[in-house]
């Protein structure tokens, strides 16, 4: 049985977690949430809360608040989830060119002050670094290392785009998380407890890139279960088999 | 639904705790068995039976007693338990650990659930409990997979051929291996330094905690001494109050001008 899937995503989410093409299980098309006429599909998945957007599943990048109106929600954390998971990694990311020799560290955090402080410490130590509030495929392609800052208070949640970073064979510095979704700290990524740890790891990775190369090799292996064409295939079959 | 969880719980990467927790969180009724190589060391699980140290025939019987195998490992080299279960027609619910896809195809010979996805795992198990048609379909797929899997003789021959192939091939580049080894040593040096820094911090907190405990014990001892002294003083006061002289003094105060009783 061939299953057609429509994914509703803005440009940033589509670049990291979208899927387009034909596969063994069916076909997938990623379109903007506000597209007027949607193609016929067996299931529709919205990447994001997308208020007012009708979809069979809403796949959030952050913890679900619990008051989501959507009948089925997938998120890295939260109550009443249909599934607890990170977001898929777009297939093309597995074939992304290696970073340029002078590529630096991309610091991702919604906290401008902490982000700037970490970037300042890195650039002060001679490491090229840039801060952004959200990861995009363009920023990912330009970076050698992507660092997500841990929560200052409370438990950190593994960033939903972590598989995208690993698929692209970039170094991942992630918060140390109780729930790591199969990723192994010290093997496929580096886990930092605080901003100081992020700076230390980013510095070590930038100074000795060859020594840390194995992390990107194991990281790509760890990203395989999150490959979009595999994961979406399973999810769409479940959505069809389990009507809400 | 009769669910079999295979693995030694003391090995963290086997995910036995998570599997039992998911089975216990099901809406549909379920019976859970944990089978481990060393059942004495497996510990106990509320609501689950623990068996183990079984020979191949015993393992086959345990697989056959259950409807489905639940295996939520983080890492494996081969989907051995699912393959064993499939030889008696039992499908598996697994995480996508390394090697799982050699045996488990989602919707064909089992169900694949993401790592650490308890709601998704519970949903998959409840679905199997409710939909016996799906269970039968997956069981048929499991038997097909088992029939395609090479037997011991075929596997031994293939392994011998692979080893002969390696032996006949040109020797690998020793210099490249040496370079890789040096890089690995550098990596472990850097990680070791970082670990050492972290360990220093941990030791500092351990020392601070021990010191705080000592202070707490000293304060508690002081408190106990003060309590004893307070009891003694209270008794002394009560003794004084009981004397005739004290009572006379209290009574006499009433007659001092300007004082109320």
PDB file of N, CA, C and O in Angstrom, chain A residues 24 81-85 178-184 186 190 193-194 196-197 200-201 204 208 210-215 225-226 231 233-235 237-238 241-242, chain B residues 12 18 74-75 96-98 100 106-108 111-121 123-124 127 180 182-184 186-188 190-191 193-195 197-198:
ATOM      1  N   UNK A  24       9.925   3.753  -0.627  1.00  0.00           N
ATOM      2  CA  UNK A  24       9.329   2.421  -0.668  1.00  0.00           C
ATOM      3  C   UNK A  24       7.902   2.430  -0.114  1.00  0.00           C
ATOM      4  O   UNK A  24       7.028   1.709  -0.597  1.00  0.00           O
ATOM      5  N   UNK A  81       1.470  13.039  25.383  1.00  0.00           N
ATOM      6  CA  UNK A  81       2.034  12.960  24.027  1.00  0.00           C
ATOM      7  C   UNK A  81       1.566  11.691  23.310  1.00  0.00           C
ATOM      8  O   UNK A  81       1.371  10.653  23.928  1.00  0.00           O
ATOM      9  N   UNK A  82       1.429  11.795  22.018  1.00  0.00           N
ATOM     10  CA  UNK A  82       1.200  10.617  21.180  1.00  0.00           C
ATOM     11  C   UNK A  82       2.512   9.858  21.044  1.00  0.00           C
ATOM     12  O   UNK A  82       2.552   8.637  21.048  1.00  0.00           O
ATOM     13  N   UNK A  83       3.589  10.630  20.956  1.00  0.00           N
ATOM     14  CA  UNK A  83       4.928  10.045  20.870  1.00  0.00           C
ATOM     15  C   UNK A  83       5.935  11.054  21.408  1.00  0.00           C
ATOM     16  O   UNK A  83       5.771  12.263  21.233  1.00  0.00           O
ATOM     17  N   UNK A  84       6.965  10.526  22.104  1.00  0.00           N
ATOM     18  CA  UNK A  84       8.024  11.420  22.599  1.00  0.00           C
ATOM     19  C   UNK A  84       9.245  11.201  21.721  1.00  0.00           C
ATOM     20  O   UNK A  84       9.839  10.113  21.728  1.00  0.00           O
ATOM     21  N   UNK A  85       9.604  12.213  20.959  1.00  0.00           N
ATOM     22  CA  UNK A  85      10.703  12.016  20.003  1.00  0.00           C
ATOM     23  C   UNK A  85      11.314  13.345  19.589  1.00  0.00           C
ATOM     24  O   UNK A  85      10.699  14.402  19.708  1.00  0.00           O
ATOM     25  N   UNK A 178      18.685  13.801  30.912  1.00  0.00           N
ATOM     26  CA  UNK A 178      18.311  12.479  31.447  1.00  0.00           C
ATOM     27  C   UNK A 178      17.748  11.626  30.316  1.00  0.00           C
ATOM     28  O   UNK A 178      18.027  10.447  30.218  1.00  0.00           O
ATOM     29  N   UNK A 179      16.946  12.240  29.461  1.00  0.00           N
ATOM     30  CA  UNK A 179      16.370  11.535  28.310  1.00  0.00           C
ATOM     31  C   UNK A 179      17.138  11.984  27.066  1.00  0.00           C
ATOM     32  O   UNK A 179      17.032  13.131  26.649  1.00  0.00           O
ATOM     33  N   UNK A 180      17.945  11.079  26.509  1.00  0.00           N
ATOM     34  CA  UNK A 180      18.840  11.471  25.406  1.00  0.00           C
ATOM     35  C   UNK A 180      18.437  10.838  24.076  1.00  0.00           C
ATOM     36  O   UNK A 180      19.136  10.999  23.083  1.00  0.00           O
ATOM     37  N   UNK A 181      17.327  10.090  24.043  1.00  0.00           N
ATOM     38  CA  UNK A 181      16.788   9.534  22.792  1.00  0.00           C
ATOM     39  C   UNK A 181      17.813   8.673  22.048  1.00  0.00           C
ATOM     40  O   UNK A 181      17.941   8.744  20.836  1.00  0.00           O
ATOM     41  N   UNK A 182      18.557   7.893  22.800  1.00  0.00           N
ATOM     42  CA  UNK A 182      19.500   6.964  22.169  1.00  0.00           C
ATOM     43  C   UNK A 182      20.860   7.562  21.868  1.00  0.00           C
ATOM     44  O   UNK A 182      21.779   6.834  21.506  1.00  0.00           O
ATOM     45  N   UNK A 183      21.013   8.878  22.010  1.00  0.00           N
ATOM     46  CA  UNK A 183      22.325   9.477  21.774  1.00  0.00           C
ATOM     47  C   UNK A 183      23.196   9.226  23.006  1.00  0.00           C
ATOM     48  O   UNK A 183      22.694   9.186  24.135  1.00  0.00           O
ATOM     49  N   UNK A 184      24.496   9.067  22.781  1.00  0.00           N
ATOM     50  CA  UNK A 184      25.401   8.720  23.877  1.00  0.00           C
ATOM     51  C   UNK A 184      26.438   9.821  24.066  1.00  0.00           C
ATOM     52  O   UNK A 184      27.270  10.047  23.187  1.00  0.00           O
ATOM     53  N   UNK A 186      29.704  11.603  25.018  1.00  0.00           N
ATOM     54  CA  UNK A 186      31.072  11.096  25.034  1.00  0.00           C
ATOM     55  C   UNK A 186      31.368  10.143  23.901  1.00  0.00           C
ATOM     56  O   UNK A 186      32.497   9.705  23.727  1.00  0.00           O
ATOM     57  N   UNK A 190      29.026  15.672  22.684  1.00  0.00           N
ATOM     58  CA  UNK A 190      29.591  16.096  23.962  1.00  0.00           C
ATOM     59  C   UNK A 190      28.465  16.724  24.777  1.00  0.00           C
ATOM     60  O   UNK A 190      27.692  17.528  24.244  1.00  0.00           O
ATOM     61  N   UNK A 193      27.274  20.554  31.102  1.00  0.00           N
ATOM     62  CA  UNK A 193      26.375  20.815  32.237  1.00  0.00           C
ATOM     63  C   UNK A 193      26.009  22.291  32.329  1.00  0.00           C
ATOM     64  O   UNK A 193      24.993  22.649  32.890  1.00  0.00           O
ATOM     65  N   UNK A 194      26.904  23.138  31.839  1.00  0.00           N
ATOM     66  CA  UNK A 194      26.670  24.581  31.955  1.00  0.00           C
ATOM     67  C   UNK A 194      27.379  25.302  30.805  1.00  0.00           C
ATOM     68  O   UNK A 194      28.050  24.666  29.979  1.00  0.00           O
ATOM     69  N   UNK A 196      29.971  27.157  30.868  1.00  0.00           N
ATOM     70  CA  UNK A 196      31.426  26.983  30.947  1.00  0.00           C
ATOM     71  C   UNK A 196      31.856  25.698  30.268  1.00  0.00           C
ATOM     72  O   UNK A 196      32.881  25.666  29.575  1.00  0.00           O
ATOM     73  N   UNK A 197      31.067  24.657  30.464  1.00  0.00           N
ATOM     74  CA  UNK A 197      31.363  23.370  29.814  1.00  0.00           C
ATOM     75  C   UNK A 197      31.260  23.486  28.305  1.00  0.00           C
ATOM     76  O   UNK A 197      32.065  22.896  27.574  1.00  0.00           O
ATOM     77  N   UNK A 200      34.440  25.152  27.093  1.00  0.00           N
ATOM     78  CA  UNK A 200      35.600  24.248  27.152  1.00  0.00           C
ATOM     79  C   UNK A 200      35.576  23.229  26.020  1.00  0.00           C
ATOM     80  O   UNK A 200      36.577  23.002  25.345  1.00  0.00           O
ATOM     81  N   UNK A 201      34.417  22.621  25.822  1.00  0.00           N
ATOM     82  CA  UNK A 201      34.313  21.609  24.767  1.00  0.00           C
ATOM     83  C   UNK A 201      34.499  22.240  23.380  1.00  0.00           C
ATOM     84  O   UNK A 201      35.187  21.681  22.528  1.00  0.00           O
ATOM     85  N   UNK A 204      38.132  22.899  22.842  1.00  0.00           N
ATOM     86  CA  UNK A 204      38.919  21.681  22.601  1.00  0.00           C
ATOM     87  C   UNK A 204      38.664  21.131  21.199  1.00  0.00           C
ATOM     88  O   UNK A 204      39.596  20.761  20.486  1.00  0.00           O
ATOM     89  N   UNK A 208      41.549  20.878  18.340  1.00  0.00           N
ATOM     90  CA  UNK A 208      42.001  19.541  17.931  1.00  0.00           C
ATOM     91  C   UNK A 208      40.905  18.842  17.123  1.00  0.00           C
ATOM     92  O   UNK A 208      40.372  17.807  17.554  1.00  0.00           O
ATOM     93  N   UNK A 210      40.879  17.039  14.455  1.00  0.00           N
ATOM     94  CA  UNK A 210      41.138  15.663  14.015  1.00  0.00           C
ATOM     95  C   UNK A 210      40.939  14.678  15.163  1.00  0.00           C
ATOM     96  O   UNK A 210      40.476  13.555  14.962  1.00  0.00           O
ATOM     97  N   UNK A 211      41.298  15.117  16.371  1.00  0.00           N
ATOM     98  CA  UNK A 211      41.163  14.224  17.521  1.00  0.00           C
ATOM     99  C   UNK A 211      39.696  13.922  17.835  1.00  0.00           C
ATOM    100  O   UNK A 211      39.389  12.880  18.404  1.00  0.00           O
ATOM    101  N   UNK A 212      38.825  14.848  17.502  1.00  0.00           N
ATOM    102  CA  UNK A 212      37.408  14.660  17.812  1.00  0.00           C
ATOM    103  C   UNK A 212      36.611  14.191  16.593  1.00  0.00           C
ATOM    104  O   UNK A 212      35.393  14.162  16.639  1.00  0.00           O
ATOM    105  N   UNK A 213      37.317  13.853  15.517  1.00  0.00           N
ATOM    106  CA  UNK A 213      36.622  13.471  14.285  1.00  0.00           C
ATOM    107  C   UNK A 213      35.699  12.264  14.497  1.00  0.00           C
ATOM    108  O   UNK A 213      34.651  12.156  13.893  1.00  0.00           O
ATOM    109  N   UNK A 214      36.123  11.361  15.387  1.00  0.00           N
ATOM    110  CA  UNK A 214      35.322  10.152  15.608  1.00  0.00           C
ATOM    111  C   UNK A 214      33.905  10.477  16.093  1.00  0.00           C
ATOM    112  O   UNK A 214      32.972   9.716  15.856  1.00  0.00           O
ATOM    113  N   UNK A 215      33.766  11.618  16.776  1.00  0.00           N
ATOM    114  CA  UNK A 215      32.427  11.990  17.245  1.00  0.00           C
ATOM    115  C   UNK A 215      31.473  12.196  16.073  1.00  0.00           C
ATOM    116  O   UNK A 215      30.300  11.847  16.147  1.00  0.00           O
ATOM    117  N   UNK A 225      18.714   6.388  12.764  1.00  0.00           N
ATOM    118  CA  UNK A 225      17.309   6.106  13.106  1.00  0.00           C
ATOM    119  C   UNK A 225      16.386   7.305  12.916  1.00  0.00           C
ATOM    120  O   UNK A 225      15.163   7.147  12.904  1.00  0.00           O
ATOM    121  N   UNK A 226      16.982   8.502  12.800  1.00  0.00           N
ATOM    122  CA  UNK A 226      16.183   9.718  12.662  1.00  0.00           C
ATOM    123  C   UNK A 226      16.090  10.167  11.205  1.00  0.00           C
ATOM    124  O   UNK A 226      15.562  11.245  10.934  1.00  0.00           O
ATOM    125  N   UNK A 231      11.907   7.470   9.248  1.00  0.00           N
ATOM    126  CA  UNK A 231      11.036   7.788  10.391  1.00  0.00           C
ATOM    127  C   UNK A 231       9.629   8.190   9.936  1.00  0.00           C
ATOM    128  O   UNK A 231       8.625   7.719  10.495  1.00  0.00           O
ATOM    129  N   UNK A 233       8.152   7.338   7.286  1.00  0.00           N
ATOM    130  CA  UNK A 233       7.483   6.142   6.752  1.00  0.00           C
ATOM    131  C   UNK A 233       6.772   5.362   7.849  1.00  0.00           C
ATOM    132  O   UNK A 233       5.636   4.918   7.683  1.00  0.00           O
ATOM    133  N   UNK A 234       7.467   5.224   8.988  1.00  0.00           N
ATOM    134  CA  UNK A 234       6.853   4.506  10.111  1.00  0.00           C
ATOM    135  C   UNK A 234       5.679   5.300  10.682  1.00  0.00           C
ATOM    136  O   UNK A 234       4.615   4.746  10.977  1.00  0.00           O
ATOM    137  N   UNK A 235       5.896   6.604  10.823  1.00  0.00           N
ATOM    138  CA  UNK A 235       4.872   7.443  11.457  1.00  0.00           C
ATOM    139  C   UNK A 235       3.619   7.494  10.602  1.00  0.00           C
ATOM    140  O   UNK A 235       2.500   7.369  11.120  1.00  0.00           O
ATOM    141  N   UNK A 237       2.511   5.304   8.521  1.00  0.00           N
ATOM    142  CA  UNK A 237       1.802   4.021   8.575  1.00  0.00           C
ATOM    143  C   UNK A 237       1.033   3.886   9.887  1.00  0.00           C
ATOM    144  O   UNK A 237      -0.077   3.361   9.931  1.00  0.00           O
ATOM    145  N   UNK A 238       1.621   4.377  10.986  1.00  0.00           N
ATOM    146  CA  UNK A 238       0.924   4.343  12.276  1.00  0.00           C
ATOM    147  C   UNK A 238      -0.295   5.268  12.257  1.00  0.00           C
ATOM    148  O   UNK A 238      -1.350   4.928  12.793  1.00  0.00           O
ATOM    149  N   UNK A 241      -2.999   3.606  10.383  1.00  0.00           N
ATOM    150  CA  UNK A 241      -3.531   2.421  11.072  1.00  0.00           C
ATOM    151  C   UNK A 241      -4.302   2.775  12.336  1.00  0.00           C
ATOM    152  O   UNK A 241      -5.108   1.993  12.809  1.00  0.00           O
ATOM    153  N   UNK A 242      -4.001   3.965  12.893  1.00  0.00           N
ATOM    154  CA  UNK A 242      -4.641   4.354  14.149  1.00  0.00           C
ATOM    155  C   UNK A 242      -5.386   5.665  13.959  1.00  0.00           C
ATOM    156  O   UNK A 242      -4.927   6.714  14.408  1.00  0.00           O
TER     157      UNK A 242
ATOM    158  N   UNK B  12      22.895  -1.391  31.569  1.00  0.00           N
ATOM    159  CA  UNK B  12      22.064  -0.212  31.338  1.00  0.00           C
ATOM    160  C   UNK B  12      21.519  -0.124  29.923  1.00  0.00           C
ATOM    161  O   UNK B  12      20.418   0.331  29.688  1.00  0.00           O
ATOM    162  N   UNK B  18      12.946   0.239  31.307  1.00  0.00           N
ATOM    163  CA  UNK B  18      12.029   1.028  30.458  1.00  0.00           C
ATOM    164  C   UNK B  18      10.971   0.124  29.834  1.00  0.00           C
ATOM    165  O   UNK B  18       9.809   0.504  29.712  1.00  0.00           O
ATOM    166  N   UNK B  74      19.536   0.174  23.778  1.00  0.00           N
ATOM    167  CA  UNK B  74      20.173   1.339  23.161  1.00  0.00           C
ATOM    168  C   UNK B  74      21.183   0.895  22.108  1.00  0.00           C
ATOM    169  O   UNK B  74      21.343   1.527  21.074  1.00  0.00           O
ATOM    170  N   UNK B  75      21.896  -0.174  22.421  1.00  0.00           N
ATOM    171  CA  UNK B  75      22.982  -0.650  21.554  1.00  0.00           C
ATOM    172  C   UNK B  75      22.908  -2.177  21.501  1.00  0.00           C
ATOM    173  O   UNK B  75      22.677  -2.803  22.531  1.00  0.00           O
ATOM    174  N   UNK B  96      15.193   1.401  17.574  1.00  0.00           N
ATOM    175  CA  UNK B  96      16.032   1.242  16.362  1.00  0.00           C
ATOM    176  C   UNK B  96      17.519   1.096  16.687  1.00  0.00           C
ATOM    177  O   UNK B  96      18.353   1.840  16.183  1.00  0.00           O
ATOM    178  N   UNK B  97      17.861   0.137  17.543  1.00  0.00           N
ATOM    179  CA  UNK B  97      19.278  -0.063  17.885  1.00  0.00           C
ATOM    180  C   UNK B  97      20.014  -0.679  16.693  1.00  0.00           C
ATOM    181  O   UNK B  97      19.399  -1.242  15.780  1.00  0.00           O
ATOM    182  N   UNK B  98      21.351  -0.574  16.758  1.00  0.00           N
ATOM    183  CA  UNK B  98      22.163  -1.054  15.644  1.00  0.00           C
ATOM    184  C   UNK B  98      21.885  -2.536  15.386  1.00  0.00           C
ATOM    185  O   UNK B  98      21.953  -3.348  16.303  1.00  0.00           O
ATOM    186  N   UNK B 100      18.951  -3.789  14.391  1.00  0.00           N
ATOM    187  CA  UNK B 100      17.532  -4.180  14.525  1.00  0.00           C
ATOM    188  C   UNK B 100      16.897  -4.420  13.159  1.00  0.00           C
ATOM    189  O   UNK B 100      16.046  -5.288  12.993  1.00  0.00           O
ATOM    190  N   UNK B 106       9.203  -2.528  10.330  1.00  0.00           N
ATOM    191  CA  UNK B 106       8.010  -1.955  10.951  1.00  0.00           C
ATOM    192  C   UNK B 106       6.753  -2.334  10.159  1.00  0.00           C
ATOM    193  O   UNK B 106       6.664  -2.072   8.959  1.00  0.00           O
ATOM    194  N   UNK B 107       5.812  -2.947  10.852  1.00  0.00           N
ATOM    195  CA  UNK B 107       4.551  -3.307  10.212  1.00  0.00           C
ATOM    196  C   UNK B 107       4.607  -4.614   9.453  1.00  0.00           C
ATOM    197  O   UNK B 107       3.601  -5.056   8.902  1.00  0.00           O
ATOM    198  N   UNK B 108       5.782  -5.241   9.398  1.00  0.00           N
ATOM    199  CA  UNK B 108       5.902  -6.498   8.658  1.00  0.00           C
ATOM    200  C   UNK B 108       6.267  -7.652   9.604  1.00  0.00           C
ATOM    201  O   UNK B 108       5.615  -8.675   9.615  1.00  0.00           O
ATOM    202  N   UNK B 111       7.208  -4.025  15.301  1.00  0.00           N
ATOM    203  CA  UNK B 111       6.991  -2.578  15.325  1.00  0.00           C
ATOM    204  C   UNK B 111       8.259  -1.925  15.878  1.00  0.00           C
ATOM    205  O   UNK B 111       8.874  -2.452  16.804  1.00  0.00           O
ATOM    206  N   UNK B 112       8.635  -0.796  15.290  1.00  0.00           N
ATOM    207  CA  UNK B 112       9.812  -0.063  15.749  1.00  0.00           C
ATOM    208  C   UNK B 112       9.332   1.216  16.430  1.00  0.00           C
ATOM    209  O   UNK B 112       8.533   1.967  15.855  1.00  0.00           O
ATOM    210  N   UNK B 113       9.811   1.440  17.633  1.00  0.00           N
ATOM    211  CA  UNK B 113       9.428   2.648  18.379  1.00  0.00           C
ATOM    212  C   UNK B 113      10.683   3.464  18.666  1.00  0.00           C
ATOM    213  O   UNK B 113      11.754   2.885  18.855  1.00  0.00           O
ATOM    214  N   UNK B 114      10.581   4.801  18.690  1.00  0.00           N
ATOM    215  CA  UNK B 114      11.783   5.598  18.952  1.00  0.00           C
ATOM    216  C   UNK B 114      12.376   5.335  20.342  1.00  0.00           C
ATOM    217  O   UNK B 114      11.688   4.861  21.238  1.00  0.00           O
ATOM    218  N   UNK B 115      13.655   5.663  20.502  1.00  0.00           N
ATOM    219  CA  UNK B 115      14.302   5.558  21.809  1.00  0.00           C
ATOM    220  C   UNK B 115      13.597   6.472  22.810  1.00  0.00           C
ATOM    221  O   UNK B 115      13.206   7.593  22.468  1.00  0.00           O
ATOM    222  N   UNK B 116      13.463   5.995  24.034  1.00  0.00           N
ATOM    223  CA  UNK B 116      12.912   6.809  25.137  1.00  0.00           C
ATOM    224  C   UNK B 116      11.491   7.291  24.874  1.00  0.00           C
ATOM    225  O   UNK B 116      11.061   8.279  25.466  1.00  0.00           O
ATOM    226  N   UNK B 117      10.775   6.617  23.996  1.00  0.00           N
ATOM    227  CA  UNK B 117       9.412   7.036  23.654  1.00  0.00           C
ATOM    228  C   UNK B 117       8.408   6.149  24.398  1.00  0.00           C
ATOM    229  O   UNK B 117       7.841   5.223  23.815  1.00  0.00           O
ATOM    230  N   UNK B 118       8.201   6.455  25.676  1.00  0.00           N
ATOM    231  CA  UNK B 118       7.270   5.615  26.433  1.00  0.00           C
ATOM    232  C   UNK B 118       5.849   5.702  25.882  1.00  0.00           C
ATOM    233  O   UNK B 118       5.214   4.657  25.680  1.00  0.00           O
ATOM    234  N   UNK B 119       5.311   6.921  25.601  1.00  0.00           N
ATOM    235  CA  UNK B 119       3.940   6.939  25.067  1.00  0.00           C
ATOM    236  C   UNK B 119       3.798   6.166  23.765  1.00  0.00           C
ATOM    237  O   UNK B 119       2.792   5.476  23.556  1.00  0.00           O
ATOM    238  N   UNK B 120       4.798   6.265  22.898  1.00  0.00           N
ATOM    239  CA  UNK B 120       4.739   5.534  21.623  1.00  0.00           C
ATOM    240  C   UNK B 120       4.829   4.031  21.827  1.00  0.00           C
ATOM    241  O   UNK B 120       4.162   3.259  21.130  1.00  0.00           O
ATOM    242  N   UNK B 121       5.645   3.604  22.796  1.00  0.00           N
ATOM    243  CA  UNK B 121       5.788   2.169  23.074  1.00  0.00           C
ATOM    244  C   UNK B 121       4.498   1.609  23.670  1.00  0.00           C
ATOM    245  O   UNK B 121       4.031   0.532  23.278  1.00  0.00           O
ATOM    246  N   UNK B 123       1.544   2.776  23.280  1.00  0.00           N
ATOM    247  CA  UNK B 123       0.536   2.788  22.208  1.00  0.00           C
ATOM    248  C   UNK B 123       0.711   1.565  21.300  1.00  0.00           C
ATOM    249  O   UNK B 123      -0.266   0.900  20.929  1.00  0.00           O
ATOM    250  N   UNK B 124       1.958   1.247  20.972  1.00  0.00           N
ATOM    251  CA  UNK B 124       2.221   0.086  20.097  1.00  0.00           C
ATOM    252  C   UNK B 124       1.770  -1.208  20.766  1.00  0.00           C
ATOM    253  O   UNK B 124       1.161  -2.077  20.120  1.00  0.00           O
ATOM    254  N   UNK B 127      -1.969  -1.424  20.931  1.00  0.00           N
ATOM    255  CA  UNK B 127      -2.477  -1.713  19.587  1.00  0.00           C
ATOM    256  C   UNK B 127      -2.412  -3.217  19.307  1.00  0.00           C
ATOM    257  O   UNK B 127      -3.361  -3.804  18.777  1.00  0.00           O
ATOM    258  N   UNK B 180      45.870   7.048  13.098  1.00  0.00           N
ATOM    259  CA  UNK B 180      44.559   6.994  13.755  1.00  0.00           C
ATOM    260  C   UNK B 180      44.701   6.747  15.250  1.00  0.00           C
ATOM    261  O   UNK B 180      43.988   7.326  16.066  1.00  0.00           O
ATOM    262  N   UNK B 182      47.248   7.591  17.101  1.00  0.00           N
ATOM    263  CA  UNK B 182      47.742   8.815  17.737  1.00  0.00           C
ATOM    264  C   UNK B 182      46.595   9.809  17.956  1.00  0.00           C
ATOM    265  O   UNK B 182      46.509  10.468  18.983  1.00  0.00           O
ATOM    266  N   UNK B 183      45.720   9.913  16.938  1.00  0.00           N
ATOM    267  CA  UNK B 183      44.577  10.824  17.071  1.00  0.00           C
ATOM    268  C   UNK B 183      43.678  10.381  18.228  1.00  0.00           C
ATOM    269  O   UNK B 183      43.193  11.205  19.006  1.00  0.00           O
ATOM    270  N   UNK B 184      43.478   9.086  18.317  1.00  0.00           N
ATOM    271  CA  UNK B 184      42.632   8.563  19.400  1.00  0.00           C
ATOM    272  C   UNK B 184      43.259   8.873  20.750  1.00  0.00           C
ATOM    273  O   UNK B 184      42.564   9.256  21.696  1.00  0.00           O
ATOM    274  N   UNK B 186      45.226  11.344  21.465  1.00  0.00           N
ATOM    275  CA  UNK B 186      45.064  12.783  21.720  1.00  0.00           C
ATOM    276  C   UNK B 186      43.653  13.068  22.225  1.00  0.00           C
ATOM    277  O   UNK B 186      43.437  13.834  23.148  1.00  0.00           O
ATOM    278  N   UNK B 187      42.679  12.424  21.567  1.00  0.00           N
ATOM    279  CA  UNK B 187      41.270  12.638  21.955  1.00  0.00           C
ATOM    280  C   UNK B 187      41.055  12.221  23.410  1.00  0.00           C
ATOM    281  O   UNK B 187      40.469  12.952  24.187  1.00  0.00           O
ATOM    282  N   UNK B 188      41.572  11.054  23.757  1.00  0.00           N
ATOM    283  CA  UNK B 188      41.375  10.578  25.133  1.00  0.00           C
ATOM    284  C   UNK B 188      42.129  11.436  26.129  1.00  0.00           C
ATOM    285  O   UNK B 188      41.678  11.628  27.251  1.00  0.00           O
ATOM    286  N   UNK B 190      42.569  14.714  25.788  1.00  0.00           N
ATOM    287  CA  UNK B 190      41.743  15.922  25.969  1.00  0.00           C
ATOM    288  C   UNK B 190      40.523  15.617  26.831  1.00  0.00           C
ATOM    289  O   UNK B 190      40.172  16.375  27.730  1.00  0.00           O
ATOM    290  N   UNK B 191      39.874  14.480  26.539  1.00  0.00           N
ATOM    291  CA  UNK B 191      38.693  14.114  27.331  1.00  0.00           C
ATOM    292  C   UNK B 191      39.095  13.789  28.767  1.00  0.00           C
ATOM    293  O   UNK B 191      38.366  14.106  29.705  1.00  0.00           O
ATOM    294  N   UNK B 193      41.570  15.149  30.410  1.00  0.00           N
ATOM    295  CA  UNK B 193      41.795  16.431  31.091  1.00  0.00           C
ATOM    296  C   UNK B 193      40.471  17.024  31.550  1.00  0.00           C
ATOM    297  O   UNK B 193      40.336  17.505  32.664  1.00  0.00           O
ATOM    298  N   UNK B 194      39.509  16.999  30.638  1.00  0.00           N
ATOM    299  CA  UNK B 194      38.195  17.543  30.959  1.00  0.00           C
ATOM    300  C   UNK B 194      37.574  16.755  32.112  1.00  0.00           C
ATOM    301  O   UNK B 194      37.009  17.319  33.042  1.00  0.00           O
ATOM    302  N   UNK B 195      37.722  15.431  32.054  1.00  0.00           N
ATOM    303  CA  UNK B 195      37.181  14.568  33.106  1.00  0.00           C
ATOM    304  C   UNK B 195      37.867  14.901  34.436  1.00  0.00           C
ATOM    305  O   UNK B 195      37.217  14.997  35.479  1.00  0.00           O
ATOM    306  N   UNK B 197      39.182  17.755  35.290  1.00  0.00           N
ATOM    307  CA  UNK B 197      38.657  19.042  35.788  1.00  0.00           C
ATOM    308  C   UNK B 197      37.326  18.825  36.485  1.00  0.00           C
ATOM    309  O   UNK B 197      37.055  19.375  37.543  1.00  0.00           O
ATOM    310  N   UNK B 198      36.468  18.019  35.848  1.00  0.00           N
ATOM    311  CA  UNK B 198      35.143  17.746  36.422  1.00  0.00           C
ATOM    312  C   UNK B 198      35.298  16.996  37.749  1.00  0.00           C
ATOM    313  O   UNK B 198      34.570  17.238  38.690  1.00  0.00           O
TER     314      UNK B 198
END
